[in-house]
Every structure is written in structure tokens, then in C-alpha cells.
Amino acid sequence: MTAHSFTLTPHGDFADFLGDLQLIAVSIGPDGSANLLATDGNEAKAPFVRDVNPSGSSFPRTRVERPYKAVAFKYDGTSVHRTELPAVPFAFPFIQILGTGHVLVAGSRCRYSKGRAELNAALYTPEGKLAHQMTLGDGIQDIQASPHGEIWVSYFDEGVFGNFGWSNSLGAPGLVCFGQQGQVLWNFTAPVGMDSMADCYALNVAEDATWLCYYTDFPVVRVARDRSTRGWTNKISGASALAVSRSHVLLWGGYQEKRSRCVVQRFGPESLTKAREISLLLPNGEPLSTGTIVGRGSTLHAIVGTHWYQLDLNELPW
């Protein structure tokens, strides 16, 4: 594969409005805005506490010892909307801000005990009042809300195969679409001829479809609005984010020394073809190597520290 270099476009700096607050979760919302969850510096470590047993192994907590105050921000690169959340109980949080302005906060881990599952997600009104809580399951890898209001949740292997008391895991399909009350609307089933999902590595909820790439064989799969699925075989393993156009797919990430690999491929009838490895650069010329990388539609978003960058796959010269 021949390498080409492309420079990401700056889209904003969260430091302009965060002040002394520290980010504890960042994502891209259904309208392409940055969705941020932040706390005071003295509470920034509280959501990431782990329990350590005598053997030295550690386990993430599902909830914090005491709820923390947080602020949700919706930022489109120009304007900022701020929502105060007075008591967030979830550890290892995710955030999505829906088109209605409601704020969804969820914890990555969720215990099942004595026939009941923890409530590991909450929907808050645009004013920051708790609307209701729900269960989205254990082992959450990513959450992306759609422009139509659905909540798409992907799971890593522990969520698929069960842990923390789950024997019939809610995340067993690897990808589940929920309604805003927490009801299951749809469970993923692999396209004909492809293996079931063991770990959802990459998720991209776009306007007209939902895209994913999963372990073990890393096919790229499209879930249409009518929930029909189509898959393409793919030889690039380990991608953790993807962006899609009508003709191409961009896969970001990989294993070990390929953690910052970026490959663009063309959609063929049944497989991805004509792989081209590209190098993504920050505006200062340094290669993109760290940060939160998220695909939404044709745009790859990179949040590095408080800086937000973008690359639109449609603008690449092929």
C-alpha cells in the first residue's frame, strides 16, 4: 500500500469554555456536535475507581461511591450549550446529547444480581433534571444516538459473553438498538455467510445507516434503516473507528505498532478492495497517534486533549 499524508482540519478548542473543569467523557452527537462531560478537578478521578483484590488484579466499579456533579456541553465549533447535572452515579461514563437536547449518560459496566440488573444509564432533560433511568447492559464499548432518536450500543467481549453476574447478557448480540425508555428495538444478527460478533471494535451511526466492524474476522457491515444488513469482507484487522462514503470506507487503528494506522478501501460487491494506507497529520505536522477517534458518517473526528479535529472522507482525492 502506498502511503499518502492528509492534514486534519481544526474544528474547535474546548479549553475556550471548559475553564477549570476536566473532561471525563467525550463523544460526537447525532448532529455532528462534540458532546462533552466534565467535572471539577477534585472529582475527575472519582468515575474511574477500580477495586483491587489481594492477587493484584483489578475490576472496574459500576457506580461511584457518591454521585458527582458534572456539566454536559454540546459544542458545534461555534456555539456552546451547557447543562448542569447535579448527581451522576455512573462510573466509566459515556455521553450522548439527543436531538431533543436530552442528555444521556451511561456507565460502561453493569452488574446482574438476584434476578435484577443495575440501572446503568440515565436520561436528563435539557435543563438537567433526571427524566428516568434504564439498563443498557454490561461491557459497553460505545454509544451513539441516531438523528432519529434511537440509542445504538455496542459491546466488547465481556458484554457479549457475560460477566458481572450476567449469564444471558443483554449485550450478547454485540450491537443493540434501544429506544429512549430503554426498550430493546433491535438486536444484531450477522449477515448470511458471516460469523456472529464477539467484540464490536468500531461503530458509526450515520443519517441513513449504522456501520460497524467487529471481531473475529472484521467485516464491515451496514445496517439500513429497515434493519436489513449487508457485509463486506475485510483484510484489515483491529480497526477501532470507521468513516464511510458512498464508495469508500476509512478504517482507523489496529494492534500494537499499528494503533494509529489509517487505511482507505473501496467497496466491492462482496469485499473491500484497493486498500491504501494514509498518514493523518495534525496541523502542526505531527502524526495523529493519540486521542479519542470517532467516526460519524463520512467524517472522522479526532479529539486530542481539548482540541477537536476532523477529516471528511468525501474530500479525499479518490
XYZ file of N, CA and C in Angstrom, residues 1-9 250 252 260 262-264 276-288 310-312 315-318:
105
model
N 0.838 -1.202 0.000
C 0.000 0.000 0.000
C 0.871 1.250 0.000
N 0.559 2.222 -0.828
C 1.310 3.475 -0.902
C 0.749 4.468 0.105
N 1.613 5.073 0.920
C 1.157 5.991 1.960
C 1.017 7.402 1.409
N -0.086 8.068 1.745
C -0.314 9.465 1.431
C -0.587 10.187 2.747
N -0.249 11.464 2.824
C -0.460 12.246 4.050
C -1.581 13.251 3.853
N -2.422 13.371 4.883
C -3.507 14.340 4.880
C -3.561 15.023 6.232
N -3.766 16.320 6.216
C -3.799 17.102 7.451
C -5.230 17.295 7.913
N -5.476 16.992 9.182
C -6.800 17.172 9.759
C -7.127 18.656 9.902
N -8.395 18.979 9.823
C -8.851 20.366 9.926
C -9.251 20.691 11.357
N -13.059 4.212 5.475
C -11.798 4.505 6.153
C -11.791 3.750 7.469
N -9.622 3.195 10.973
C -8.570 3.755 11.822
C -8.235 2.768 12.933
N -2.162 3.477 15.272
C -2.554 4.710 14.590
C -2.584 4.536 13.068
N -4.140 4.057 9.416
C -5.353 4.520 8.738
C -5.340 3.973 7.309
N -6.391 3.236 6.956
C -6.468 2.596 5.646
C -7.801 2.957 4.995
N -7.748 3.349 3.742
C -8.957 3.634 2.957
C -9.116 2.540 1.916
N -5.500 1.455 0.561
C -4.453 2.467 0.541
C -4.212 2.950 1.971
N -2.995 2.821 2.441
C -2.669 3.317 3.776
C -2.330 4.794 3.681
N -2.922 5.589 4.549
C -2.664 7.020 4.562
C -2.153 7.431 5.931
N -1.488 8.573 5.980
C -0.985 9.128 7.226
C -1.782 10.374 7.566
N -2.313 10.415 8.774
C -3.081 11.570 9.217
C -2.204 12.457 10.089
N -2.172 13.737 9.741
C -1.311 14.695 10.432
C -2.138 15.742 11.146
N -1.638 16.180 12.299
C -2.200 17.339 12.979
C -1.723 18.606 12.256
N -2.390 19.735 12.477
C -1.975 20.959 11.778
C -0.523 21.361 12.007
N 0.070 20.932 13.134
C 1.474 21.271 13.390
C 2.442 20.317 12.694
N 1.882 19.368 11.931
C 2.718 18.448 11.178
C 3.001 17.134 11.878
N 2.647 17.028 13.161
C 2.865 15.776 13.887
C 1.819 14.744 13.479
N 2.185 13.465 13.458
C 1.203 12.427 13.106
C 0.151 12.267 14.206
N -1.070 11.996 13.820
C -2.123 11.688 14.786
C -1.842 10.317 15.380
N -11.057 17.270 12.394
C -11.916 16.479 11.527
C -11.214 16.149 10.207
N -11.652 15.040 9.614
C -11.272 14.675 8.250
C -12.509 14.100 7.568
N -12.911 14.685 6.437
C -14.072 14.216 5.702
C -13.600 13.292 4.584
N -13.744 14.293 0.973
C -12.830 15.299 0.446
C -11.479 14.722 0.033
N -11.277 13.419 0.246
C -10.025 12.822 -0.201
C -10.059 12.627 -1.713
N -8.911 12.738 -2.372
C -8.882 12.812 -3.840
C -8.967 11.456 -4.544
N -9.981 10.668 -4.195
C -10.226 9.439 -4.963
C -11.639 8.971 -4.713
